[in-house]
PDB file of C-alpha atoms in Angstrom:
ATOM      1  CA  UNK A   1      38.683 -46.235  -7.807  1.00  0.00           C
ATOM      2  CA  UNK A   2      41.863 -45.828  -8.835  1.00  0.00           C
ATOM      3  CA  UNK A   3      44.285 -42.726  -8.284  1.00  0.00           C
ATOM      4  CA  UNK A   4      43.833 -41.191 -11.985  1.00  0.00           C
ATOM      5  CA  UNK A   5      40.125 -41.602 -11.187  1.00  0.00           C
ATOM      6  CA  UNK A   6      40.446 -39.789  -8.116  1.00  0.00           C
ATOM      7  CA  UNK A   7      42.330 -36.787  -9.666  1.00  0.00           C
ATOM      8  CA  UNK A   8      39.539 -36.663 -12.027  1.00  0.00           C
ATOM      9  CA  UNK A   9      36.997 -36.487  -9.551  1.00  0.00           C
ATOM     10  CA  UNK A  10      38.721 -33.725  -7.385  1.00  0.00           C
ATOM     11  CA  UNK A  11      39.707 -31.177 -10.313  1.00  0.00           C
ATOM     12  CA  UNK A  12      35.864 -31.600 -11.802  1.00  0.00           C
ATOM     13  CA  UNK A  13      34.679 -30.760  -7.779  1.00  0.00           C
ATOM     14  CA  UNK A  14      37.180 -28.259  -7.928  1.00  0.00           C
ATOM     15  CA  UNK A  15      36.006 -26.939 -11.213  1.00  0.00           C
ATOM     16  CA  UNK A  16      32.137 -26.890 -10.341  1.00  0.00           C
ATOM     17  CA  UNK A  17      32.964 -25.290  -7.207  1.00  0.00           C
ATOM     18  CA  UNK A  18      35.232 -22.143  -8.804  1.00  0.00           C
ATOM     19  CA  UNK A  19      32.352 -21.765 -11.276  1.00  0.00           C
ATOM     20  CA  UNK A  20      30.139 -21.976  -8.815  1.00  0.00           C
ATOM     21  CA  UNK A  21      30.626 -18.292  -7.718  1.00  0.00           C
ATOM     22  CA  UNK A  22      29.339 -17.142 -10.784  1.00  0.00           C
ATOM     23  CA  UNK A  23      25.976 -19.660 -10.866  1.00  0.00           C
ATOM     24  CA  UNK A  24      25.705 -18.094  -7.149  1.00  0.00           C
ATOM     25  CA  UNK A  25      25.733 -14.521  -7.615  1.00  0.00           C
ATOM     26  CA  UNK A  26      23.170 -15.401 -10.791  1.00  0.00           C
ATOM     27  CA  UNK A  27      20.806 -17.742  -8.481  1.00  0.00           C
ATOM     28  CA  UNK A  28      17.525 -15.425  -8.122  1.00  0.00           C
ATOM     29  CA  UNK A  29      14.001 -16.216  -7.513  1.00  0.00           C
ATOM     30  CA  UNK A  30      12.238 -15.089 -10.391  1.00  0.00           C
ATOM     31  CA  UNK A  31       8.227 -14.247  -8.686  1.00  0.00           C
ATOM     32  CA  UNK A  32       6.333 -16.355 -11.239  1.00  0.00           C
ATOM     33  CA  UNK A  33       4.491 -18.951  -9.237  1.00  0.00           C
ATOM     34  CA  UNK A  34       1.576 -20.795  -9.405  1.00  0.00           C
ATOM     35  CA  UNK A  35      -0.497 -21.309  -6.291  1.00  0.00           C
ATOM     36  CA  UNK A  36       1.581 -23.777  -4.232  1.00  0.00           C
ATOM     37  CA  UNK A  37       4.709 -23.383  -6.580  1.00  0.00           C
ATOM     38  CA  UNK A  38       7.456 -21.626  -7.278  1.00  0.00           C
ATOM     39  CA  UNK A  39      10.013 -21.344 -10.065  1.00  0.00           C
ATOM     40  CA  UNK A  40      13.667 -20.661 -10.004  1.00  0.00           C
ATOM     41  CA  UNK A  41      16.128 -20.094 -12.397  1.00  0.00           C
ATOM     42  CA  UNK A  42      19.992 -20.109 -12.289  1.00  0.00           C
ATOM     43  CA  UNK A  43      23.001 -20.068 -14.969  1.00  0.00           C
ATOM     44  CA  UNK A  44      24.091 -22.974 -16.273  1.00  0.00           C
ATOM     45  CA  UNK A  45      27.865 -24.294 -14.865  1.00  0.00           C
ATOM     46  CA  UNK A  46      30.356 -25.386 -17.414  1.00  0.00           C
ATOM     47  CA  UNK A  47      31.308 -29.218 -16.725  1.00  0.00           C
ATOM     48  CA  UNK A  48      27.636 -30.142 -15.187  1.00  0.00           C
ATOM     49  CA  UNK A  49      25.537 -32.507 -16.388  1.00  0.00           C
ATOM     50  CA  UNK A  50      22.563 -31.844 -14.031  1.00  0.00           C
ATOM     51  CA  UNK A  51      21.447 -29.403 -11.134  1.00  0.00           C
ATOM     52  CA  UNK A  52      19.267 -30.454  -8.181  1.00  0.00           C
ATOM     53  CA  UNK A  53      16.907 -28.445  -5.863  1.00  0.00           C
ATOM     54  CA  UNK A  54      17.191 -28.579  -2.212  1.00  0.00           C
ATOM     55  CA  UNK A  55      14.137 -27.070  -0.021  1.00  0.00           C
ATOM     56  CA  UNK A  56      12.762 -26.424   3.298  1.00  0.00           C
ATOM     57  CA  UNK A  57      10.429 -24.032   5.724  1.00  0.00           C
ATOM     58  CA  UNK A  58      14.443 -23.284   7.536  1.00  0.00           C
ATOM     59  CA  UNK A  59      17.421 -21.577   6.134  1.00  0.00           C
ATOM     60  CA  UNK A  60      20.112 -24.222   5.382  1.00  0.00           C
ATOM     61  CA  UNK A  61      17.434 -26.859   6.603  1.00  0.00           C
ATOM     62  CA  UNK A  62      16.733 -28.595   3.694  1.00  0.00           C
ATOM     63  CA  UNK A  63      14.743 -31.078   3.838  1.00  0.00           C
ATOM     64  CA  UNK A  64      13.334 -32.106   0.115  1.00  0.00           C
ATOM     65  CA  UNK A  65      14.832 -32.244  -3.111  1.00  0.00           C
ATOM     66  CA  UNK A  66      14.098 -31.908  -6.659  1.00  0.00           C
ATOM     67  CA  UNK A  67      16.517 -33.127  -9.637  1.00  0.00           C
ATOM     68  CA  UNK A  68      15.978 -30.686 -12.219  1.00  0.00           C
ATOM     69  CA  UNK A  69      18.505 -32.404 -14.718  1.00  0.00           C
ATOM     70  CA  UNK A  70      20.417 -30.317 -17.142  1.00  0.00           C
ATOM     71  CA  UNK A  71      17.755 -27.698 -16.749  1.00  0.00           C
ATOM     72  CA  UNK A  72      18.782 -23.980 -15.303  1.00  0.00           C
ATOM     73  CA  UNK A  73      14.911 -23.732 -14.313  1.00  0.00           C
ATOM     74  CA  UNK A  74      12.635 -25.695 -11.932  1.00  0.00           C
ATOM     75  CA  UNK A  75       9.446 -25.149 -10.428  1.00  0.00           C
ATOM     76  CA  UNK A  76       8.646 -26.520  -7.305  1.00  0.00           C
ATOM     77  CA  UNK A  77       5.429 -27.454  -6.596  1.00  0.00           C
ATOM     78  CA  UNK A  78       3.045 -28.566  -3.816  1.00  0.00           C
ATOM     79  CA  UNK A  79       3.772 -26.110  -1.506  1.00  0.00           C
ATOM     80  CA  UNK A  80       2.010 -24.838   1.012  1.00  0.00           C
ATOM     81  CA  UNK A  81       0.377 -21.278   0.981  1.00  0.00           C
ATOM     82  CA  UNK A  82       1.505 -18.540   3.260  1.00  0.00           C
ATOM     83  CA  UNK A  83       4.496 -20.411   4.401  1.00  0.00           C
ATOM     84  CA  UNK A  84       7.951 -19.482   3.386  1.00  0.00           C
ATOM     85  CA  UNK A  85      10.557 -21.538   2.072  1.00  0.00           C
ATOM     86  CA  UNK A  86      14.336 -21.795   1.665  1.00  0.00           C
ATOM     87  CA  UNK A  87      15.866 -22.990  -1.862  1.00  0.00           C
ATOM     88  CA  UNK A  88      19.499 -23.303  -3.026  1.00  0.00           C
ATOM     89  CA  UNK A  89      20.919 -25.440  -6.112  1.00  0.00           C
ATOM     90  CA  UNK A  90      24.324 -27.870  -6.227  1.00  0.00           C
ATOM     91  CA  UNK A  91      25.251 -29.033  -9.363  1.00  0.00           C
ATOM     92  CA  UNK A  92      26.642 -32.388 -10.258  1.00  0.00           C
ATOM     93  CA  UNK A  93      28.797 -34.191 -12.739  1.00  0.00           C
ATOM     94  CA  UNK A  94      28.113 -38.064 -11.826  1.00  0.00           C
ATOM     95  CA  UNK A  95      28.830 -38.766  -8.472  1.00  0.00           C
ATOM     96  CA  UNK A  96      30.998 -35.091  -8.072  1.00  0.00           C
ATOM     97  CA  UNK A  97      28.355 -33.068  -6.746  1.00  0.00           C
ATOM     98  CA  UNK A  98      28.928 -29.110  -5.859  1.00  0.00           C
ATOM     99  CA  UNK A  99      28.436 -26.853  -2.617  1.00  0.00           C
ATOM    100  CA  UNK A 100      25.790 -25.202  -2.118  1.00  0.00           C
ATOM    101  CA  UNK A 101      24.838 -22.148  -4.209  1.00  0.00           C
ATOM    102  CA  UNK A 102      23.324 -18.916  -2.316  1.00  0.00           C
ATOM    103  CA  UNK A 103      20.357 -19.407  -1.089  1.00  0.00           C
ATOM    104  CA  UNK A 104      17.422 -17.464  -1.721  1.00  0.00           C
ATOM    105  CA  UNK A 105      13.916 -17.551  -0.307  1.00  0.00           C
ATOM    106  CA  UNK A 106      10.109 -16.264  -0.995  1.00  0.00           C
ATOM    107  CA  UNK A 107       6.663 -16.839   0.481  1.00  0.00           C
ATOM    108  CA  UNK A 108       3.841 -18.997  -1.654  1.00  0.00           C
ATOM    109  CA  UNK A 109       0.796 -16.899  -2.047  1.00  0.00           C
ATOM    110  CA  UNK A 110      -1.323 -14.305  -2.586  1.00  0.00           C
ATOM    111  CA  UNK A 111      -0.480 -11.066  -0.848  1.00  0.00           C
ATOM    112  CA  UNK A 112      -1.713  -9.596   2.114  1.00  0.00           C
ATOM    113  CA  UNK A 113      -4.610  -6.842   1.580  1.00  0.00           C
ATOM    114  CA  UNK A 114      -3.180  -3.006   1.386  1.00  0.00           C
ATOM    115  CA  UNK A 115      -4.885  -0.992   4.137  1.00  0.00           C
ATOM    116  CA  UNK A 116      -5.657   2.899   5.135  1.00  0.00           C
ATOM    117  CA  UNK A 117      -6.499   4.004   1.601  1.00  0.00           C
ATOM    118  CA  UNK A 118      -6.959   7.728   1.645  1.00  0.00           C
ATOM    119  CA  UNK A 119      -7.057  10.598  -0.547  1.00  0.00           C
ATOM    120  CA  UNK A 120      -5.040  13.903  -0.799  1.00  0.00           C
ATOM    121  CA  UNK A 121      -4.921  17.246  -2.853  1.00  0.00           C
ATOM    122  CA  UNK A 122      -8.287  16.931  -4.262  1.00  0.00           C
ATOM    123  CA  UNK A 123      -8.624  19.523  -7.284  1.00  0.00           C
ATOM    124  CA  UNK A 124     -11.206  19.799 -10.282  1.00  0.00           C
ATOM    125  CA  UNK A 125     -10.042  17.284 -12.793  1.00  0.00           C
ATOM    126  CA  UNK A 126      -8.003  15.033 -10.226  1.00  0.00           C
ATOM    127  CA  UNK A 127      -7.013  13.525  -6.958  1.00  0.00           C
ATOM    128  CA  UNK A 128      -3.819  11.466  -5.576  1.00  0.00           C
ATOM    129  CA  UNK A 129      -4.591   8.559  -3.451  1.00  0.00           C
ATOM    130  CA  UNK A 130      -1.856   7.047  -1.106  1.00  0.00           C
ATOM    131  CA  UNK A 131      -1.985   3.692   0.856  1.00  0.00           C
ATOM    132  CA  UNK A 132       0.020   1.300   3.290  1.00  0.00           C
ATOM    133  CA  UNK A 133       1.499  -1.772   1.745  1.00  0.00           C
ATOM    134  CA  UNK A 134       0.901  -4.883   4.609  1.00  0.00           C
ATOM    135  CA  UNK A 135       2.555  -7.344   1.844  1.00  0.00           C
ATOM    136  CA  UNK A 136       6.040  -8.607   0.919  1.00  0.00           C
ATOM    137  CA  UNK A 137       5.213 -10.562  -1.683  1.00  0.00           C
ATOM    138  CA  UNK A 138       3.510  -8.117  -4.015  1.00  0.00           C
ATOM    139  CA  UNK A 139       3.642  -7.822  -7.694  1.00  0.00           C
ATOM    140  CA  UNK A 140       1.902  -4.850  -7.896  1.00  0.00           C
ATOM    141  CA  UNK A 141      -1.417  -3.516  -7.359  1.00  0.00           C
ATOM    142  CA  UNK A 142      -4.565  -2.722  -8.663  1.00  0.00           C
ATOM    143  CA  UNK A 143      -6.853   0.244  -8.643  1.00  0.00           C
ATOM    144  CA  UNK A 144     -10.440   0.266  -8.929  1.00  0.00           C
ATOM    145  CA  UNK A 145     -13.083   3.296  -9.319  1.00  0.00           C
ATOM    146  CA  UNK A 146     -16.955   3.790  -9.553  1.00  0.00           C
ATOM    147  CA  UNK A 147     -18.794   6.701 -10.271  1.00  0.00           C
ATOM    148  CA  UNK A 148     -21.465   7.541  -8.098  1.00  0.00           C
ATOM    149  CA  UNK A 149     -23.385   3.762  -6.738  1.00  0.00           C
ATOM    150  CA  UNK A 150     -22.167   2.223 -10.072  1.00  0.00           C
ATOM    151  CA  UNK A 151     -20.113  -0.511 -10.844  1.00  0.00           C
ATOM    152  CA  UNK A 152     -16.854  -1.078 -10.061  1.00  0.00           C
ATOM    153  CA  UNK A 153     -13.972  -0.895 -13.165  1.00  0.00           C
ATOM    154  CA  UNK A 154     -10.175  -1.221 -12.997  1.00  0.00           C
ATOM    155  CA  UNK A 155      -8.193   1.781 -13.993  1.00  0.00           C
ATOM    156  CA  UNK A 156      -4.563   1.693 -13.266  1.00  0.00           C
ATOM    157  CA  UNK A 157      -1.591  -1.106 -12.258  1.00  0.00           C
ATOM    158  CA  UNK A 158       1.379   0.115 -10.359  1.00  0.00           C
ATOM    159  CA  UNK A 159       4.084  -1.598  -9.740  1.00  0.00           C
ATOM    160  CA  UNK A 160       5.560  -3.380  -6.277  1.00  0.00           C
ATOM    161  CA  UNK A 161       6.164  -1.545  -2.955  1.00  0.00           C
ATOM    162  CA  UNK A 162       3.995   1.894  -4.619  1.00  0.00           C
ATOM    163  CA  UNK A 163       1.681   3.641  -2.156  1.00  0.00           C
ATOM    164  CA  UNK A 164       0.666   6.278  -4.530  1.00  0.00           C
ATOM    165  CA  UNK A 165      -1.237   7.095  -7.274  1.00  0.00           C
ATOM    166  CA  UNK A 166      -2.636  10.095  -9.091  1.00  0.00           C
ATOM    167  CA  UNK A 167      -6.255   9.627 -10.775  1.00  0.00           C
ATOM    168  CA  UNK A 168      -6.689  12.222 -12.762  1.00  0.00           C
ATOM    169  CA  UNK A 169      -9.459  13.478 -16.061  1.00  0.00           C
ATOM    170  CA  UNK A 170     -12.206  13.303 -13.494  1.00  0.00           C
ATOM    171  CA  UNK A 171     -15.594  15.306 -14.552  1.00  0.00           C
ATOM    172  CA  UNK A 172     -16.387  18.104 -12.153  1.00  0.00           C
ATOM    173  CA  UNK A 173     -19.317  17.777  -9.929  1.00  0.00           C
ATOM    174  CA  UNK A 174     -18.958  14.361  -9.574  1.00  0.00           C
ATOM    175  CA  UNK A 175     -18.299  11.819  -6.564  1.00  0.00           C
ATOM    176  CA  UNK A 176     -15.777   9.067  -7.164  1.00  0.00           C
ATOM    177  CA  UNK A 177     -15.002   5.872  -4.978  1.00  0.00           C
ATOM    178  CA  UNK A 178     -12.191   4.172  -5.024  1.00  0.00           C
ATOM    179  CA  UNK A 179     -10.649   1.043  -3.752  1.00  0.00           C
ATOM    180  CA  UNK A 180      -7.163  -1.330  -4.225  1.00  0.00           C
ATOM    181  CA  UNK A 181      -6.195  -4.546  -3.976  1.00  0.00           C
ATOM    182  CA  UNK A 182      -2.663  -6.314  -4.325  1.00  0.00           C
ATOM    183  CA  UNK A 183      -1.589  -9.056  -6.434  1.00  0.00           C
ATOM    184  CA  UNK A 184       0.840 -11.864  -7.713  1.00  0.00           C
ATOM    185  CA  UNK A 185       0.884 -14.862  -9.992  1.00  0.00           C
ATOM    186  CA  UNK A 186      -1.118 -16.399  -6.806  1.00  0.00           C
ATOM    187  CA  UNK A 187      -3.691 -14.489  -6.677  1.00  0.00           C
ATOM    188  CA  UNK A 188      -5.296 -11.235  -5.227  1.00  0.00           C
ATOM    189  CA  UNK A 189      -5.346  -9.776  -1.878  1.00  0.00           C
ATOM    190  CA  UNK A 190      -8.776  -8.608  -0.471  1.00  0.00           C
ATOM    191  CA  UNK A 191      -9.722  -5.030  -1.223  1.00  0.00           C
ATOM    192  CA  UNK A 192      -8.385  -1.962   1.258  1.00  0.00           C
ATOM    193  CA  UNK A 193     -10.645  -0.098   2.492  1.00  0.00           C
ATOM    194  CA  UNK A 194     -12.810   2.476   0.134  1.00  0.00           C
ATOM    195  CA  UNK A 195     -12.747   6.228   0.041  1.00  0.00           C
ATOM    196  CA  UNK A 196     -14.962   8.739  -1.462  1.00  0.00           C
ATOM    197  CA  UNK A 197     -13.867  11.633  -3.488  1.00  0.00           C
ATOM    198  CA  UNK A 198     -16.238  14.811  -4.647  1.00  0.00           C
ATOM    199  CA  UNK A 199     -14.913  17.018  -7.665  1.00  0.00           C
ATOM    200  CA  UNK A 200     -17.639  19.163  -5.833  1.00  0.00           C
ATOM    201  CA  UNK A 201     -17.063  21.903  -2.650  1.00  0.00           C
ATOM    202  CA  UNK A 202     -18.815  20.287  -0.360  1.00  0.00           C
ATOM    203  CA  UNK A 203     -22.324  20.867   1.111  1.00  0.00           C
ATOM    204  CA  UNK A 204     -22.381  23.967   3.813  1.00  0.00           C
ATOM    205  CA  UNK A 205     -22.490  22.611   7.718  1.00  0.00           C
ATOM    206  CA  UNK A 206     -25.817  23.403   9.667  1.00  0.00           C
ATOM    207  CA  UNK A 207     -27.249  23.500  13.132  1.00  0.00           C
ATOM    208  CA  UNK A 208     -24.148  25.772  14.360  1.00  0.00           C
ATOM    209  CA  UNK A 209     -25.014  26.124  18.020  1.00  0.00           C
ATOM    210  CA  UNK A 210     -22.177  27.837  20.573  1.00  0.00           C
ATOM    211  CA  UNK A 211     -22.470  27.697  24.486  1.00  0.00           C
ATOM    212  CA  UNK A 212     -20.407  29.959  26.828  1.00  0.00           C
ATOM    213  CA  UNK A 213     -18.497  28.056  28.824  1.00  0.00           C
ATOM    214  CA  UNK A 214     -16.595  30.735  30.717  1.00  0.00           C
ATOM    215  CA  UNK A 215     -15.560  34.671  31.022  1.00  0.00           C
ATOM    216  CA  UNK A 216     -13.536  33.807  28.270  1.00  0.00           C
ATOM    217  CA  UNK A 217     -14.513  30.596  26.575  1.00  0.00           C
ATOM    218  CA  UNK A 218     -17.047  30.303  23.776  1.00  0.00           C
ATOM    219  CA  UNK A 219     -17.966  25.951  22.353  1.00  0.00           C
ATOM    220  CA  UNK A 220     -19.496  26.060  19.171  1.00  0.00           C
ATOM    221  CA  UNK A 221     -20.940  22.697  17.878  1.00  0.00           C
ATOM    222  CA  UNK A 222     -22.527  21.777  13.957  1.00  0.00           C
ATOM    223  CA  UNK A 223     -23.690  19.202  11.996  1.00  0.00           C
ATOM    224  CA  UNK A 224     -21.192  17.879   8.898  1.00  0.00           C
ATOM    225  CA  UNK A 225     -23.414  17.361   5.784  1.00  0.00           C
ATOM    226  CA  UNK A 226     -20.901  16.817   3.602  1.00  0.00           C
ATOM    227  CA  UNK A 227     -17.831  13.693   2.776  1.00  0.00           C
ATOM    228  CA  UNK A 228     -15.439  15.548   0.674  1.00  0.00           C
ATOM    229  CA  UNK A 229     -14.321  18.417   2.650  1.00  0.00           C
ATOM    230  CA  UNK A 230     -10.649  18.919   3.498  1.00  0.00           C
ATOM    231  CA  UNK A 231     -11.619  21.091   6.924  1.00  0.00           C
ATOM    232  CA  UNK A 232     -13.682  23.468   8.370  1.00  0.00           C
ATOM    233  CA  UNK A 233     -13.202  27.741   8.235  1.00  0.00           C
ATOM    234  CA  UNK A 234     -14.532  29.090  11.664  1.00  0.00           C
ATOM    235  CA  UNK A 235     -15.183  32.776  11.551  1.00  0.00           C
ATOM    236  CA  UNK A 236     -15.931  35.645  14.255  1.00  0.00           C
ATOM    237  CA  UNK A 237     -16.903  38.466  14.698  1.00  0.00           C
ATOM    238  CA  UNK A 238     -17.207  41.056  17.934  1.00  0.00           C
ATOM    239  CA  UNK A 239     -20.891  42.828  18.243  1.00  0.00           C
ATOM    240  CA  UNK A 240     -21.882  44.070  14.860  1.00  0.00           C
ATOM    241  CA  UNK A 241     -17.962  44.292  13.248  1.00  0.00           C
ATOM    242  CA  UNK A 242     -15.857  42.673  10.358  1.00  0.00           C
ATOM    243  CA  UNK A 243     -16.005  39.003  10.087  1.00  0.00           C
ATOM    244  CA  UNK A 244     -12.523  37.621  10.502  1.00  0.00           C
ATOM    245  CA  UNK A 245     -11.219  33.416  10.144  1.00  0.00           C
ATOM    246  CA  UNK A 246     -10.161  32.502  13.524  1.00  0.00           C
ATOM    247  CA  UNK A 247      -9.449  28.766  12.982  1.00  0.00           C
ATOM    248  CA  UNK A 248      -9.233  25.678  10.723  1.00  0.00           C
ATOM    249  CA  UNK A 249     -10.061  22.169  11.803  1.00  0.00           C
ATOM    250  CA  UNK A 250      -9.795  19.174   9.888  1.00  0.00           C
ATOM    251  CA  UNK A 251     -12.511  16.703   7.994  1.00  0.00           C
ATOM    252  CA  UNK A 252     -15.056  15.060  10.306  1.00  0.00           C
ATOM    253  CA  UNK A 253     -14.657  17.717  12.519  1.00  0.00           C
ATOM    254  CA  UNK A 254     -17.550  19.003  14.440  1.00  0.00           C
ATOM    255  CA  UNK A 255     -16.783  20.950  17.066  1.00  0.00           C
ATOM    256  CA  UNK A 256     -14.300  24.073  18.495  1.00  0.00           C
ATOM    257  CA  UNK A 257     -13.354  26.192  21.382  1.00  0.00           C
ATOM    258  CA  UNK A 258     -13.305  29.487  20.839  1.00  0.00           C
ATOM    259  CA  UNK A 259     -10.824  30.922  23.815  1.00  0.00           C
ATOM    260  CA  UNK A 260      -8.876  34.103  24.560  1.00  0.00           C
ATOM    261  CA  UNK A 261     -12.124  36.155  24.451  1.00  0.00           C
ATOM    262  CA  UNK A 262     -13.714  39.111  26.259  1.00  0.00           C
ATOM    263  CA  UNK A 263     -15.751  39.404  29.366  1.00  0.00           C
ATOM    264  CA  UNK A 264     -19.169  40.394  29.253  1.00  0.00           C
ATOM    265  CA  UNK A 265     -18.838  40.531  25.150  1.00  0.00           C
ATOM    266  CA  UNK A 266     -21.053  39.295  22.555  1.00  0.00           C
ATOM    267  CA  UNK A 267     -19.442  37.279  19.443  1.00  0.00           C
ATOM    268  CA  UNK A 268     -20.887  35.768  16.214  1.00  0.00           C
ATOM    269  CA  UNK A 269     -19.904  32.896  14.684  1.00  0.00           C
ATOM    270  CA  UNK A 270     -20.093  31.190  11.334  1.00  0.00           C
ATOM    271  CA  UNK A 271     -18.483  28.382  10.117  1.00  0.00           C
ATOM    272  CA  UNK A 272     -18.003  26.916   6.427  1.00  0.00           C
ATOM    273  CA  UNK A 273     -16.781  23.775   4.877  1.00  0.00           C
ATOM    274  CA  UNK A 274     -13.549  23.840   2.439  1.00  0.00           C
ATOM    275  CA  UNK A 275     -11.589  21.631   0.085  1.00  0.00           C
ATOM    276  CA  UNK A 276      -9.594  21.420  -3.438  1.00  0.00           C
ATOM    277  CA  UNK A 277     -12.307  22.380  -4.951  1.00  0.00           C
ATOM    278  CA  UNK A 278     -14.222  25.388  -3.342  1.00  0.00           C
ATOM    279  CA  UNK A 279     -15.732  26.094  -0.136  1.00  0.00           C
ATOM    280  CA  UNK A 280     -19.129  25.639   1.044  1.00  0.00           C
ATOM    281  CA  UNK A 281     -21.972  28.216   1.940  1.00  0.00           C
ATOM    282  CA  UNK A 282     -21.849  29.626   5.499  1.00  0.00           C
ATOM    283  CA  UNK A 283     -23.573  27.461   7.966  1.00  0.00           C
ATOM    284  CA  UNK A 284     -26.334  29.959   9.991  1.00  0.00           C
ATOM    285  CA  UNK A 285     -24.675  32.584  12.193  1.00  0.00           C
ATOM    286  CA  UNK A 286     -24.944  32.131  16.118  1.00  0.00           C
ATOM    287  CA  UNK A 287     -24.222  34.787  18.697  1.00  0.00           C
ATOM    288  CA  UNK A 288     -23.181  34.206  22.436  1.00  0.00           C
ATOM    289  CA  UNK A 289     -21.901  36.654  25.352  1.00  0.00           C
ATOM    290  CA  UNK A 290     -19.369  35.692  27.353  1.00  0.00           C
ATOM    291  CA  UNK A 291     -19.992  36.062  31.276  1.00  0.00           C
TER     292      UNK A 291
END
């Protein structure tokens, strides 16, 4: 080669290389993919006449290589699900070939199932619905609904990394199941779990039994009948007086200690079921004297 050649070759590598900065800070990894494949896209760099690919499962260890030409996209295929991978692009002008651009990675395949799907502030006409994202790789998700045993329907999209979502225009007196999934060009994640939603106060609790457990301790114990109640009321009263809300417990609940109390005293208690919408009828009334 001879010098002039030489100087050629350096100021081009010199060249590709100063506009290299800008083809870096533009390298991104776009999210569409196939399964097994993803697709890349970068700004084109003034002086080359092609752009190649490098890969791998390590950062800076790559291993494979794709020539994408004069193209400023590529997708790389045949890889594997679940696995992630490591991509940056050089450029090249004949045998003047470029550093390395910023490297950028992502993970093939559908997303990982969102989990602990519950629902809060339950009113007439509406609920919100919160869950945990287990994925990294999420596009968005999905939210599904059935009334009653019927069949399942999509309702909403939300976007990436959101946990929330308000479902609202519901019918009163009505029960409501719902259920999400996550997805990406792959595919879908499995379904979280399902949770059921009454625009209904729920049914009244039953069987309320209490036991005296000491001078000053009273255990009451009922049956739930009901699956969209926010809590329990328990309220007491002493001998034949004014009923008065001692407590609230939470949903699923089904028992409490009622403490602080009188010797030698007689108490009633009653106990009622409560959410967004309304509260329940009183369970039956049970009476116990402490010792």
């Amino acid at each position: 080669m001879s010098v002039a050649r030489l100087h050629c070759g350096a100021r081009l590598r010199s060249r590709l290389n100063a506009l290299l900065i800008v083809f870096i800070g533009l390298l991104a990894f776009n999210g569409n993919a196939l399964a097994g494949s993803m697709t890349l896209a970068w700004n084109g760099v003034t002086g080359a006449s092609g752009y190649r690919v490098h890969y791998g499962t390590a950062s800076r260890g790559y291993t494979q290589t794709l020539d994408a030409k004069a193209n400023t996209t590529a997708t790389v295929s045949g890889l594997t699900d679940g696995t992630k991978y490591y991509f940056a692009v050089r450029a090249y002008a004949g045998s003047v070939t470029s550093g390395y651009s910023q490297e950028v990675s992502g993970t093939v395949g559908a997303p990982t199932d969102p989990s602990d799907l519950a629902s809060t502030g339950v009113s007439a006409s509406g609920v919100n619905l919160v869950w945990r994202d287990n994925s990294g790789n999420e596009s968005g998700f999905h939210i599904e609904r059935r009334i009653g045993m019927g069949a399942w329907s999509q309702i909403a999209s939300v976007g990436a990394n959101v946990i929330t979502f308000a479902s609202t225009g519901l019918m009163s007196s009505t029960n409501y199941e719902y259920r999400v999934r996550a997805y990406n060009p792959s595919g879908t994640s499995a379904y979280s779990n399902t949770v059921v939603v009454g625009t209904t106060a729920p049914l009244a609790p039953s069987t309320l039994a209490a036991s005296v457990a000491s001078t000053s301790r009273i255990d009451l114990l009922w049956r739930d009948n009901s699956n969209n109640e926010t809590g329990f009321h328990i309220e007491r009263q002493i001998g034949t007086g004014t009923w008065s809300q001692i407590a609230t417990v939470g949903p699923n609940v089904t028992g409490f200690a009622s403490t602080g109390l009188k010797s030698l005293t007689t108490y009633g208690y009653r106990v009622r079921a409560y959410n967004g919408i309304g509260v329940s009828a009183y369970s039956n009334v049970v009476s116990a004297k402490t010792r």
